[in-house]
C-alpha cells in the first residue's frame, strides 16, 4: 500500500510538472479540492470528452446532445429531491479534528475484509498450484468462512442503516467495528450528522428581491427539464437519448485523492428514455455498452469491475457502478442507473406541465422511464493518467518516465525534431509541421539534445517523434520513433500522415465499439 501511495504521489507531481493538472489558485496557497487543467491536461481532457461525445452522438442515431445552463430554477432541485435529500452522513474525530463520511469509513472496512479473503485465496492458489479449486476452497476454508460471515453481517447491517437513514446505527457500526481515525488512531468519534452537498448563491440584487439558486450538483436535471423541447423539436421517437457534458458542483465533506473527489468537476451524462417495462433490458444493454467503451481504450481489462448497488435510491430499480483500479483501490468512475419515471414525474408535478410521450405503436401516452449513464470526466482523466504512467527501466540501467496514453487521447500526437539547429534542418522540420498540423496536434522542438527531447515527449505521452537529419535533405526520409517500443524506422515524409493517422485517429477507437 505504501508503495502504491508512493506511485500516486509521483503521478500527482508528474501531472503538475508536465502541465496536466495544477492546484487551483496556487499562488494564494490553493483552494481545497479545486484544480486547474494545464496546457497538456486540457487537451487530454478534451480528447476524453470527444471520445465520449462521439461514441454517444455519432454511433447512436437516436442520441442527441444539449448544453444546458448551470443555473436553473430552484424548484428543479426541490422536485429532484436534492434540496431535501442530497446529503452525506458526516462524522468527526475529536482528536484529529478530521471529518469523514461515515458511509465511506464503513465501506472501507468492508473492503479490508474482502482483501483478507482475497489474500487467503491467493495464498492457497500458490500453495496448491494447478490443482487448486477456488470455489471449493471458499466454501470450506474455516478462515475464509469466518471472514465471509463477518463481511456479510456487516454489509447487511450497513445497508439496513443506510436504507433507513439511521445515523445512530451508522455511528454504532463504526464503534462496534473499532474503526479508528487514520490520522489520530483513536476511536473518539462525534455523532453522525447529515450534510447537504449543494452550493447556494443569490441571483439578482437584493433591491429587486433576490432568489436563492444552486450550482447544479449534476447535469442530469438540465436534460430532464429539456425533455419536451428536444423530443418535440428533434421529433425523437422512444427509445432515444439526450447527452450532455458540463460542470457540476458538490460541497464534498471529504475531498482527497487529487482530482478523484473535487468540489467543482465535470460530468458526461446521458439519459436514455424508454418504454415503461423495458427499462431493465436497456439497463443491461447500457451496462454492457459502457464497459465496452472503457475497455476499448486498452488500459487493461482486469482493471474494471461492476459494483451493483445494494442501497438503491428510492426511485431507482437498478444501479451499478463501473469501478476502475486506481492506485488507491477499485473506485467508481461511472454510474449506470435505472431511474424509473421518477424525475420526469416529479417535474410534471412541480411544474404543472404534462411531460409525456405519445407512443404511436402502443397508441397510448406515458411518462417515459429513464436509464442514466453518468461518468465523471476528471475521474476518467485520473484513471487514464494512473494506468498510463510508468517509470521504465531501460537496458543499460537508465530509466525513463513515460505516459502510455491511448494514442487518440494523447495531448500531442507527434513532435517534429530537427537533429541540429543548423544546416537547413529546422526549416525542413517546419515544413513537415506545416503539413501535419492541420490534422494532428503537432509540436516543434529544437532545444537540447535529441535524447532529452524524446524523454520530454515520452513524459507527456506523445505517440510519435519525427526526427529530421541530414539524410532528410537528400532523400525526404525521416526517423519515426514510436513512444512505447522506442523503435525507430526510416520512413518517407509522404507516408507520415497515413502512418500517424492509423494510430491516433479517434475513429479507430470508435470502430472498436461496433
Ligand atoms: P461518490 O459515491 O464517489 O460520491 P456518486 O455516486 O455520488 O459518487 P454520482 O452522483 O453517481 O456519483 O455521479 C456520477 C459520476 O460523477 C461519478 O461516477 C463520478 O465519476 C463523478 N463524480 C461525482 N462526484 C464527483 C466529485 N466530487 N469529483 C469528481 N467526480 C465526481
Short mmCIF file of C-alpha atoms and ligand atoms in Angstrom, two decimals:
data_model
loop_
_atom_site.label_atom_id
_atom_site.label_comp_id
_atom_site.label_asym_id
_atom_site.label_seq_id
_atom_site.Cartn_x
_atom_site.Cartn_y
_atom_site.Cartn_z
CA UNK A 1 0.00 0.00 0.00
CA UNK A 2 2.82 2.36 0.94
CA UNK A 3 4.35 1.63 -2.44
CA UNK A 4 1.04 2.43 -4.15
CA UNK A 5 0.84 5.72 -2.20
CA UNK A 6 4.29 6.49 -3.41
CA UNK A 7 3.35 5.88 -7.03
CA UNK A 8 0.26 8.02 -6.63
CA UNK A 9 2.32 10.89 -5.21
CA UNK A 10 4.64 10.62 -8.17
CA UNK A 11 1.71 10.73 -10.58
CA UNK A 12 0.33 13.85 -8.90
CA UNK A 13 3.66 15.65 -9.12
CA UNK A 14 4.19 14.46 -12.70
CA UNK A 15 0.77 15.89 -13.58
CA UNK A 16 1.89 19.25 -12.26
CA UNK A 17 5.41 19.23 -13.63
CA UNK A 18 4.25 18.47 -17.16
CA UNK A 19 1.32 20.87 -17.36
CA UNK A 20 -1.57 18.44 -16.86
CA UNK A 21 -3.14 19.48 -13.55
CA UNK A 22 -2.35 22.40 -11.24
CA UNK A 23 -3.86 23.10 -7.82
CA UNK A 24 -6.30 25.97 -8.28
CA UNK A 25 -5.27 29.45 -7.07
CA UNK A 26 -1.85 28.08 -6.27
CA UNK A 27 -0.13 31.42 -5.73
CA UNK A 28 -2.69 32.01 -2.97
CA UNK A 29 -1.91 28.59 -1.46
CA UNK A 30 -4.65 26.79 -3.35
CA UNK A 31 -8.32 26.11 -2.79
CA UNK A 32 -9.26 22.79 -1.30
CA UNK A 33 -10.43 20.16 -3.82
CA UNK A 34 -10.40 22.54 -6.78
CA UNK A 35 -7.95 22.05 -9.64
CA UNK A 36 -7.00 23.67 -12.94
CA UNK A 37 -6.03 21.82 -16.08
CA UNK A 38 -2.84 22.96 -17.76
CA UNK A 39 -1.74 23.07 -21.38
CA UNK A 40 -1.48 19.29 -21.73
CA UNK A 41 -4.26 18.43 -19.31
CA UNK A 42 -6.85 20.42 -21.21
CA UNK A 43 -6.01 18.58 -24.43
CA UNK A 44 -6.22 15.16 -22.78
CA UNK A 45 -9.47 16.16 -21.12
CA UNK A 46 -10.95 17.46 -24.38
CA UNK A 47 -9.97 14.22 -26.12
CA UNK A 48 -11.71 12.16 -23.43
CA UNK A 49 -14.81 14.30 -23.81
CA UNK A 50 -14.70 14.00 -27.60
CA UNK A 51 -14.38 10.20 -27.33
CA UNK A 52 -17.46 10.05 -25.11
CA UNK A 53 -19.45 12.59 -27.13
CA UNK A 54 -18.78 10.93 -30.46
CA UNK A 55 -19.47 7.46 -29.04
CA UNK A 56 -22.85 8.72 -27.88
CA UNK A 57 -23.97 11.05 -30.65
CA UNK A 58 -22.24 9.65 -33.76
CA UNK A 59 -22.63 5.96 -33.06
CA UNK A 60 -26.25 6.14 -31.93
CA UNK A 61 -28.71 7.68 -34.37
CA UNK A 62 -31.17 8.11 -31.54
CA UNK A 63 -28.93 10.10 -29.17
CA UNK A 64 -28.57 13.87 -29.44
CA UNK A 65 -26.68 16.36 -27.31
CA UNK A 66 -27.57 19.54 -25.45
CA UNK A 67 -25.75 22.13 -23.37
CA UNK A 68 -27.99 23.44 -20.61
CA UNK A 69 -27.22 26.28 -18.19
CA UNK A 70 -25.58 25.71 -14.83
CA UNK A 71 -28.12 27.94 -13.09
CA UNK A 72 -31.61 26.54 -13.10
CA UNK A 73 -34.89 27.39 -11.45
CA UNK A 74 -34.52 26.46 -7.76
CA UNK A 75 -37.76 24.46 -7.78
CA UNK A 76 -35.99 21.95 -10.04
CA UNK A 77 -33.84 20.91 -7.08
CA UNK A 78 -36.89 20.64 -4.87
CA UNK A 79 -38.57 18.41 -7.45
CA UNK A 80 -35.47 16.26 -7.96
CA UNK A 81 -35.13 15.68 -4.22
CA UNK A 82 -31.73 17.36 -3.92
CA UNK A 83 -32.87 20.10 -1.53
CA UNK A 84 -34.21 17.57 0.95
CA UNK A 85 -32.06 14.54 0.40
CA UNK A 86 -28.75 15.26 -1.33
CA UNK A 87 -26.92 14.64 1.91
CA UNK A 88 -23.92 12.69 3.09
CA UNK A 89 -23.57 11.40 6.65
CA UNK A 90 -20.55 13.06 8.24
CA UNK A 91 -18.62 12.20 11.37
CA UNK A 92 -15.69 13.98 13.06
CA UNK A 93 -12.83 12.56 15.02
CA UNK A 94 -12.49 14.71 18.14
CA UNK A 95 -8.74 14.20 18.45
CA UNK A 96 -7.54 14.83 14.91
CA UNK A 97 -10.44 17.23 14.15
CA UNK A 98 -10.68 15.46 10.80
CA UNK A 99 -14.02 14.99 9.12
CA UNK A 100 -15.08 11.77 7.40
CA UNK A 101 -18.06 10.32 5.58
CA UNK A 102 -19.48 7.71 7.91
CA UNK A 103 -20.61 5.54 4.99
CA UNK A 104 -17.13 5.63 3.43
CA UNK A 105 -15.45 4.57 6.68
CA UNK A 106 -17.71 1.52 6.78
CA UNK A 107 -17.29 0.75 3.09
CA UNK A 108 -13.51 0.81 3.58
CA UNK A 109 -13.88 -1.59 6.47
CA UNK A 110 -15.82 -3.98 4.22
CA UNK A 111 -13.13 -3.63 1.55
CA UNK A 112 -10.49 -4.56 4.14
CA UNK A 113 -12.31 -7.82 4.89
CA UNK A 114 -12.59 -8.51 1.16
CA UNK A 115 -8.84 -8.02 0.91
CA UNK A 116 -8.23 -10.51 3.70
CA UNK A 117 -10.34 -13.10 1.87
CA UNK A 118 -8.57 -12.40 -1.40
CA UNK A 119 -5.20 -12.86 0.31
CA UNK A 120 -6.21 -16.24 1.76
CA UNK A 121 -7.36 -17.36 -1.68
CA UNK A 122 -4.18 -16.13 -3.38
CA UNK A 123 -2.01 -17.87 -0.77
CA UNK A 124 -3.85 -21.16 -1.24
CA UNK A 125 -3.74 -20.84 -5.04
CA UNK A 126 0.03 -20.52 -4.82
CA UNK A 127 0.31 -23.46 -2.45
CA UNK A 128 -1.89 -25.85 -4.44
CA UNK A 129 -0.89 -24.77 -7.95
CA UNK A 130 -2.82 -26.25 -10.85
CA UNK A 131 -4.96 -28.50 -8.67
CA UNK A 132 -6.46 -25.50 -6.84
CA UNK A 133 -10.26 -25.42 -6.78
CA UNK A 134 -11.15 -21.88 -5.72
CA UNK A 135 -14.88 -22.45 -5.28
CA UNK A 136 -14.28 -25.41 -3.02
CA UNK A 137 -11.66 -23.53 -1.01
CA UNK A 138 -14.01 -20.58 -0.48
CA UNK A 139 -16.81 -22.93 0.60
CA UNK A 140 -14.76 -24.92 3.09
CA UNK A 141 -11.78 -22.98 4.47
CA UNK A 142 -12.52 -22.01 8.05
CA UNK A 143 -10.73 -18.68 7.99
CA UNK A 144 -12.37 -17.61 4.74
CA UNK A 145 -15.78 -18.66 6.04
CA UNK A 146 -15.27 -16.67 9.20
CA UNK A 147 -14.26 -13.53 7.27
CA UNK A 148 -17.13 -14.02 4.86
CA UNK A 149 -19.70 -14.34 7.64
CA UNK A 150 -18.37 -11.19 9.28
CA UNK A 151 -18.43 -9.35 5.98
CA UNK A 152 -21.98 -10.41 5.10
CA UNK A 153 -23.34 -9.46 8.51
CA UNK A 154 -21.60 -6.09 8.43
CA UNK A 155 -22.79 -5.46 4.94
CA UNK A 156 -26.37 -6.24 5.83
CA UNK A 157 -26.26 -4.02 8.88
CA UNK A 158 -24.75 -1.19 6.85
CA UNK A 159 -27.34 -1.37 4.04
CA UNK A 160 -30.17 -1.52 6.57
CA UNK A 161 -28.84 1.58 8.32
CA UNK A 162 -28.38 3.46 5.05
CA UNK A 163 -31.81 2.49 3.75
CA UNK A 164 -33.44 3.58 7.00
CA UNK A 165 -31.30 6.73 7.16
CA UNK A 166 -30.38 5.63 10.66
CA UNK A 167 -27.47 7.86 11.66
CA UNK A 168 -27.15 6.47 15.19
CA UNK A 169 -26.77 2.98 13.79
CA UNK A 170 -24.06 4.14 11.37
CA UNK A 171 -22.13 5.52 14.33
CA UNK A 172 -22.70 2.32 16.30
CA UNK A 173 -21.29 0.27 13.41
CA UNK A 174 -18.15 2.41 13.43
CA UNK A 175 -17.82 1.89 17.19
CA UNK A 176 -18.54 -1.85 17.05
CA UNK A 177 -16.11 -2.41 14.21
CA UNK A 178 -13.50 -0.46 16.17
CA UNK A 179 -12.77 1.76 13.20
CA UNK A 180 -10.07 4.28 14.07
CA UNK A 181 -9.23 7.66 12.58
CA UNK A 182 -6.27 7.12 10.24
CA UNK A 183 -4.69 10.38 11.48
CA UNK A 184 -5.10 10.21 15.27
CA UNK A 185 -5.52 6.46 15.54
CA UNK A 186 -8.33 6.96 18.08
CA UNK A 187 -11.99 5.96 18.25
CA UNK A 188 -13.09 9.28 19.72
CA UNK A 189 -15.97 9.92 17.28
CA UNK A 190 -18.72 12.56 17.32
CA UNK A 191 -22.34 11.90 16.41
CA UNK A 192 -23.16 11.35 12.72
CA UNK A 193 -24.90 14.30 11.03
CA UNK A 194 -26.43 14.88 7.61
CA UNK A 195 -24.79 17.49 5.39
CA UNK A 196 -26.32 18.90 2.19
CA UNK A 197 -23.83 18.98 -0.66
CA UNK A 198 -25.32 21.74 -2.81
CA UNK A 199 -23.67 25.15 -3.11
CA UNK A 200 -26.09 28.07 -2.83
CA UNK A 201 -25.82 31.56 -4.19
CA UNK A 202 -28.03 34.59 -4.76
CA UNK A 203 -29.36 35.62 -8.15
CA UNK A 204 -30.37 39.25 -8.74
CA UNK A 205 -29.71 42.23 -6.48
CA UNK A 206 -31.41 42.34 -3.11
CA UNK A 207 -33.27 45.53 -4.14
CA UNK A 208 -35.06 43.53 -6.85
CA UNK A 209 -35.74 40.74 -4.44
CA UNK A 210 -33.04 38.16 -4.90
CA UNK A 211 -33.59 34.47 -5.26
CA UNK A 212 -31.52 31.62 -3.85
CA UNK A 213 -30.19 29.48 -6.67
CA UNK A 214 -27.94 26.43 -6.58
CA UNK A 215 -24.87 25.50 -8.53
CA UNK A 216 -26.05 22.28 -10.15
CA UNK A 217 -24.79 19.15 -8.40
CA UNK A 218 -25.39 17.08 -11.55
CA UNK A 219 -26.03 17.84 -15.20
CA UNK A 220 -28.92 15.36 -15.48
CA UNK A 221 -31.67 17.72 -14.38
CA UNK A 222 -30.84 20.04 -17.30
CA UNK A 223 -31.68 17.11 -19.56
CA UNK A 224 -34.93 16.23 -17.81
CA UNK A 225 -36.30 19.76 -17.94
CA UNK A 226 -35.47 19.91 -21.67
CA UNK A 227 -37.01 16.53 -22.42
CA UNK A 228 -40.08 18.00 -24.11
CA UNK A 229 -38.09 20.60 -26.06
CA UNK A 230 -35.75 18.02 -27.53
CA UNK A 231 -38.37 15.35 -28.11
CA UNK A 232 -40.63 17.75 -29.98
CA UNK A 233 -38.08 19.78 -31.96
CA UNK A 234 -35.97 16.73 -32.78
CA UNK A 235 -39.07 14.62 -33.49
CA UNK A 236 -37.46 11.93 -31.36
CA UNK A 237 -39.15 8.58 -31.00
CA UNK A 238 -38.71 6.38 -27.98
CA UNK A 239 -36.24 4.85 -27.25
CA UNK A 240 -33.94 7.88 -27.52
CA UNK A 241 -31.23 9.58 -25.51
CA UNK A 242 -30.02 13.06 -24.64
CA UNK A 243 -26.35 13.56 -23.83
CA UNK A 244 -24.65 16.43 -22.06
CA UNK A 245 -21.18 17.35 -20.83
CA UNK A 246 -20.81 20.05 -18.24
CA UNK A 247 -19.65 21.27 -14.88
CA UNK A 248 -21.21 20.11 -11.62
CA UNK A 249 -20.55 21.31 -8.08
CA UNK A 250 -20.70 19.47 -4.78
CA UNK A 251 -19.58 20.70 -1.40
CA UNK A 252 -17.92 17.36 -0.65
CA UNK A 253 -17.26 16.66 3.02
CA UNK A 254 -14.01 14.90 2.44
CA UNK A 255 -12.13 15.94 -0.61
CA UNK A 256 -8.97 13.93 -1.00
CA UNK A 257 -7.15 11.92 -3.57
CA UNK A 258 -6.38 14.67 -6.02
CA UNK A 259 -8.95 15.03 -8.81
CA UNK A 260 -10.88 11.93 -7.72
CA UNK A 261 -13.19 13.92 -5.50
CA UNK A 262 -13.47 17.60 -6.33
CA UNK A 263 -15.86 20.36 -5.36
CA UNK A 264 -16.07 21.57 -8.94
CA UNK A 265 -15.91 18.83 -11.54
CA UNK A 266 -17.27 17.81 -14.90
CA UNK A 267 -19.76 15.14 -15.84
CA UNK A 268 -20.73 13.39 -19.04
CA UNK A 269 -24.29 12.21 -18.65
CA UNK A 270 -26.75 10.56 -20.97
CA UNK A 271 -30.39 9.98 -20.18
CA UNK A 272 -31.99 7.28 -22.29
CA UNK A 273 -35.81 7.41 -22.44
CA UNK A 274 -37.59 4.08 -22.82
CA UNK A 275 -40.99 2.45 -22.59
CA UNK A 276 -42.12 1.52 -19.07
CA UNK A 277 -41.41 -2.16 -18.56
CA UNK A 278 -38.44 -2.18 -20.95
CA UNK A 279 -36.08 -0.38 -18.61
CA UNK A 280 -34.22 -3.37 -17.20
CA UNK A 281 -33.42 -4.70 -20.65
CA UNK A 282 -32.00 -1.29 -21.57
CA UNK A 283 -30.20 -1.06 -18.25
CA UNK A 284 -28.34 -4.29 -19.02
CA UNK A 285 -27.66 -3.15 -22.54
CA UNK A 286 -26.12 0.13 -21.34
CA UNK A 287 -24.08 -1.67 -18.71
CA UNK A 288 -22.53 -3.72 -21.49
CA UNK A 289 -22.04 -0.82 -23.91
CA UNK A 290 -20.45 1.42 -21.34
CA UNK A 291 -17.93 -1.20 -20.19
CA UNK A 292 -17.03 -1.82 -23.81
CA UNK A 293 -16.37 1.91 -24.23
CA UNK A 294 -13.94 1.83 -21.29
CA UNK A 295 -12.20 -1.36 -22.35
CA UNK A 296 -11.66 -0.15 -25.92
CA UNK A 297 -9.04 2.24 -24.53
CA UNK A 298 -6.81 -0.73 -23.80
CA UNK A 299 -5.88 0.29 -20.27
CA UNK A 300 -6.23 -3.36 -19.15
CA UNK A 301 -9.47 -5.32 -18.90
CA UNK A 302 -8.59 -6.56 -15.42
CA UNK A 303 -8.76 -3.00 -14.12
CA UNK A 304 -12.55 -2.81 -14.38
CA UNK A 305 -15.37 -4.33 -12.42
CA UNK A 306 -19.06 -3.74 -11.90
CA UNK A 307 -20.30 -2.91 -8.45
CA UNK A 308 -24.04 -3.45 -8.19
CA UNK A 309 -25.71 -1.19 -5.64
CA UNK A 310 -27.18 -2.71 -2.53
CA UNK A 311 -28.74 0.54 -1.47
CA UNK A 312 -30.97 1.82 -4.23
CA UNK A 313 -32.25 5.37 -4.23
CA UNK A 314 -35.98 5.22 -3.57
CA UNK A 315 -36.75 5.98 -7.24
CA UNK A 316 -34.26 3.55 -8.80
CA UNK A 317 -34.94 -0.07 -9.64
CA UNK A 318 -31.39 -1.00 -10.62
CA UNK A 319 -27.99 0.66 -10.32
CA UNK A 320 -24.41 -0.31 -10.87
CA UNK A 321 -21.04 1.40 -10.88
CA UNK A 322 -18.20 0.75 -13.22
CA UNK A 323 -15.16 0.75 -10.96
CA UNK A 324 -11.58 1.23 -12.03
CA UNK A 325 -8.50 0.06 -10.19
CA UNK A 326 -6.82 3.29 -9.12
CA UNK A 327 -3.54 3.19 -7.16
CA UNK A 328 -5.75 3.57 -4.05
CA UNK A 329 -8.08 0.67 -4.87
CA UNK A 330 -11.13 -0.04 -7.03
CA UNK A 331 -13.18 3.17 -7.25
CA UNK A 332 -16.32 4.34 -9.02
CA UNK A 333 -15.73 6.07 -12.33
CA UNK A 334 -19.20 5.77 -13.80
CA UNK A 335 -22.70 5.10 -12.54
CA UNK A 336 -25.45 3.43 -14.57
CA UNK A 337 -28.89 3.86 -13.08
CA UNK A 338 -32.38 2.80 -13.92
CA UNK A 339 -34.26 5.83 -12.55
CA UNK A 340 -37.81 4.74 -13.48
CA UNK A 341 -40.05 7.71 -14.36
CA UNK A 342 -39.21 9.47 -11.11
CA UNK A 343 -37.56 12.64 -12.43
CA UNK A 344 -40.00 13.37 -15.25
CA UNK A 345 -42.99 12.65 -12.99
CA UNK A 346 -41.62 14.95 -10.33
CA UNK A 347 -41.15 17.74 -12.88
CA UNK A 348 -44.72 17.16 -14.09
CA UNK A 349 -45.92 17.52 -10.55
CA UNK A 350 -43.87 20.60 -9.62
CA UNK A 351 -44.19 22.48 -12.93
CA UNK A 352 -47.80 21.57 -13.62
CA UNK A 353 -46.83 20.78 -17.27
CA UNK A 354 -47.66 17.49 -18.86
CA UNK A 355 -44.42 15.65 -19.66
CA UNK A 356 -45.50 12.60 -21.57
CA UNK A 357 -44.80 10.72 -24.75
CA UNK A 358 -47.46 9.54 -27.14
CA UNK A 359 -46.31 6.15 -28.35
CA UNK A 360 -47.77 5.63 -31.83
CA UNK A 361 -47.08 1.89 -31.76
CA UNK A 362 -48.91 1.35 -28.48
CA UNK A 363 -51.39 4.14 -29.18
CA UNK A 364 -51.00 5.43 -25.62
CA UNK A 365 -49.30 8.18 -23.65
CA UNK A 366 -46.95 7.62 -20.76
CA UNK A 367 -44.17 9.23 -18.75
CA UNK A 368 -41.02 7.57 -20.15
CA UNK A 369 -38.67 5.55 -17.97
CA UNK A 370 -35.03 6.52 -17.89
CA UNK A 371 -31.68 4.77 -17.94
CA UNK A 372 -28.87 7.12 -16.99
CA UNK A 373 -25.18 6.73 -17.67
CA UNK A 374 -23.15 9.21 -15.67
CA UNK A 375 -19.38 9.45 -15.77
CA UNK A 376 -17.01 11.97 -14.25
CA UNK A 377 -14.59 13.48 -16.76
CA UNK A 378 -11.99 14.10 -14.06
CA UNK A 379 -12.17 10.56 -12.68
CA UNK A 380 -11.85 9.24 -16.20
CA UNK A 381 -8.84 11.52 -16.68
CA UNK A 382 -7.34 10.17 -13.46
CA UNK A 383 -7.85 6.56 -14.48
CA UNK A 384 -6.20 7.19 -17.85
CA UNK A 385 -3.30 9.04 -16.24
CA UNK A 386 -2.71 6.48 -13.49
CA UNK A 387 -2.72 3.49 -15.77
CA UNK A 388 -0.52 5.18 -18.37
CA UNK A 389 2.24 6.29 -16.01
CA UNK A 390 5.35 4.15 -15.98
CA UNK A 391 8.87 4.52 -14.68
CA UNK A 392 10.52 2.22 -17.12
CA UNK A 393 13.88 0.57 -16.55
CA UNK A 394 15.86 0.64 -19.75
CA UNK A 395 18.69 -1.68 -20.74
CA UNK A 396 21.94 -0.15 -19.51
CA UNK A 397 20.48 0.94 -16.18
CA UNK A 398 18.79 4.06 -17.49
CA UNK A 399 15.18 4.90 -16.61
CA UNK A 400 12.57 6.94 -18.40
CA UNK A 401 9.17 8.20 -17.29
CA UNK A 402 6.63 7.54 -19.97
CA UNK A 403 2.89 8.03 -20.27
CA UNK A 404 1.50 5.18 -22.34
CA UNK A 405 -1.64 7.18 -23.13
CA UNK A 406 -4.08 5.67 -25.61
CA UNK A 407 -2.80 7.42 -28.76
CA UNK A 408 -6.15 9.03 -29.73
CA UNK A 409 -6.27 10.70 -26.29
CA UNK A 410 -2.69 11.99 -26.23
CA UNK A 411 -2.44 15.79 -25.96
CA UNK A 412 0.29 15.92 -28.62
CA UNK A 413 0.20 13.37 -31.42
CA UNK A 414 3.62 13.98 -32.90
CA UNK A 415 6.70 16.08 -32.32
CA UNK A 416 8.95 17.16 -35.16
CA UNK A 417 12.58 17.48 -34.09
CA UNK A 418 15.47 18.73 -36.21
CA UNK A 419 18.58 16.80 -35.16
CA UNK A 420 20.63 20.01 -35.05
CA UNK A 421 19.73 23.68 -35.13
CA UNK A 422 21.52 24.44 -38.41
CA UNK A 423 22.17 23.29 -41.98
CA UNK A 424 18.56 23.89 -43.04
CA UNK A 425 17.19 21.13 -40.75
CA UNK A 426 14.91 23.48 -38.73
CA UNK A 427 13.39 24.81 -41.97
CA UNK A 428 12.76 21.30 -43.26
CA UNK A 429 11.20 20.33 -39.92
CA UNK A 430 8.93 23.38 -40.02
CA UNK A 431 7.75 22.33 -43.48
CA UNK A 432 6.67 18.99 -42.05
CA UNK A 433 4.90 20.67 -39.13
CA UNK A 434 3.06 22.93 -41.55
CA UNK A 435 1.67 19.86 -43.30
CA UNK A 436 0.78 17.78 -40.26
CA UNK A 437 -0.67 20.48 -38.00
CA UNK A 438 -3.98 20.62 -39.86
CA UNK A 439 -4.82 17.08 -38.80
CA UNK A 440 -2.75 16.37 -35.70
CA UNK A 441 -1.66 18.28 -32.60
CA UNK A 442 1.98 18.69 -33.63
CA UNK A 443 4.89 20.08 -31.61
CA UNK A 444 8.11 21.54 -32.94
CA UNK A 445 11.16 21.34 -30.68
CA UNK A 446 14.77 22.18 -31.40
CA UNK A 447 16.25 22.85 -27.96
CA UNK A 448 18.52 20.31 -26.17
CA UNK A 449 20.00 17.03 -27.32
CA UNK A 450 17.70 14.71 -29.20
CA UNK A 451 17.61 12.15 -26.35
CA UNK A 452 16.40 14.78 -23.92
CA UNK A 453 13.71 15.89 -26.34
CA UNK A 454 12.50 12.27 -26.73
CA UNK A 455 12.24 11.98 -22.96
CA UNK A 456 10.19 15.16 -22.69
CA UNK A 457 7.75 13.86 -25.29
CA UNK A 458 7.59 10.45 -23.55
CA UNK A 459 6.70 12.23 -20.33
CA UNK A 460 3.63 13.83 -21.89
CA UNK A 461 2.69 10.70 -23.83
CA UNK A 462 3.38 11.83 -27.41
CA UNK A 463 2.97 8.69 -29.55
CA UNK A 464 5.39 9.73 -32.32
CA UNK A 465 8.60 11.71 -32.67
CA UNK A 466 9.77 12.61 -36.16
CA UNK A 467 13.46 13.38 -36.43
CA UNK A 468 14.80 15.39 -39.32
CA UNK A 469 18.51 14.83 -40.10
CA UNK A 470 20.94 15.48 -42.93
CA UNK A 471 19.73 12.47 -44.87
CA UNK A 472 16.25 14.03 -44.90
CA UNK A 473 17.57 16.84 -47.11
CA UNK A 474 18.84 14.27 -49.59
CA UNK A 475 16.03 11.73 -49.81
CA UNK A 476 12.99 13.15 -47.98
CA UNK A 477 13.02 10.44 -45.34
CA UNK A 478 12.82 10.96 -41.58
CA UNK A 479 13.12 8.79 -38.48
CA UNK A 480 9.79 7.92 -36.96
CA UNK A 481 10.19 6.95 -33.30
CA UNK A 482 7.36 5.15 -31.58
CA UNK A 483 6.82 6.05 -27.91
CA UNK A 484 6.18 2.64 -26.30
CA UNK A 485 8.67 0.45 -28.15
CA UNK A 486 11.10 3.34 -28.80
CA UNK A 487 11.58 1.69 -32.20
CA UNK A 488 12.89 3.95 -34.91
CA UNK A 489 12.07 3.39 -38.55
CA UNK A 490 13.10 5.32 -41.60
CA UNK A 491 10.03 6.47 -43.47
CA UNK A 492 9.23 8.75 -46.33
CA UNK A 493 7.78 12.15 -45.44
CA UNK A 494 4.93 11.44 -47.85
CA UNK A 495 3.90 8.40 -45.76
CA UNK A 496 3.90 10.19 -42.39
CA UNK A 497 0.32 11.31 -42.48
CA UNK A 498 -1.12 7.84 -43.07
CA UNK A 499 1.18 6.18 -40.52
CA UNK A 500 0.27 8.62 -37.78
CA UNK A 501 -3.41 8.73 -38.63
CA UNK A 502 -3.65 4.99 -38.40
CA UNK A 503 -2.66 5.05 -34.73
CA UNK A 504 -4.04 8.31 -33.38
CA UNK A 505 -7.41 8.81 -35.01
CA UNK A 506 -10.43 8.77 -32.77
CA UNK A 507 -12.28 6.91 -35.49
CA UNK A 508 -10.02 3.88 -34.98
CA UNK A 509 -11.07 3.83 -31.33
CA UNK A 510 -14.75 4.33 -32.13
CA UNK A 511 -14.64 1.46 -34.63
CA UNK A 512 -13.83 -0.91 -31.77
CA UNK A 513 -17.26 -0.15 -30.33
CA UNK A 514 -19.15 -1.56 -33.29
P1 LIG B 1 -19.36 9.03 -4.94
O1 LIG B 1 -20.11 7.88 -4.33
O2 LIG B 1 -17.93 8.72 -5.27
O3 LIG B 1 -19.53 10.32 -4.20
P2 LIG B 1 -21.62 9.40 -6.57
O4 LIG B 1 -22.21 8.03 -6.57
O5 LIG B 1 -22.19 10.44 -5.70
O6 LIG B 1 -20.04 9.30 -6.34
P3 LIG B 1 -22.87 10.16 -8.99
O7 LIG B 1 -23.79 11.09 -8.34
O8 LIG B 1 -23.40 8.85 -9.49
O9 LIG B 1 -21.60 9.92 -8.05
O10 LIG B 1 -22.11 10.94 -10.15
C1 LIG B 1 -21.74 10.33 -11.36
C2 LIG B 1 -20.25 10.43 -11.60
O11 LIG B 1 -19.78 11.75 -11.39
C3 LIG B 1 -19.42 9.57 -10.67
O12 LIG B 1 -19.33 8.26 -11.14
C4 LIG B 1 -18.08 10.27 -10.71
O13 LIG B 1 -17.30 9.84 -11.82
C5 LIG B 1 -18.44 11.72 -10.91
N1 LIG B 1 -18.34 12.43 -9.64
C6 LIG B 1 -19.25 12.50 -8.65
N2 LIG B 1 -18.83 13.27 -7.65
C7 LIG B 1 -17.60 13.71 -8.00
C8 LIG B 1 -16.63 14.56 -7.39
N3 LIG B 1 -16.84 15.12 -6.21
N4 LIG B 1 -15.46 14.79 -8.05
C9 LIG B 1 -15.23 14.25 -9.25
N5 LIG B 1 -16.10 13.45 -9.87
C10 LIG B 1 -17.27 13.18 -9.27
#
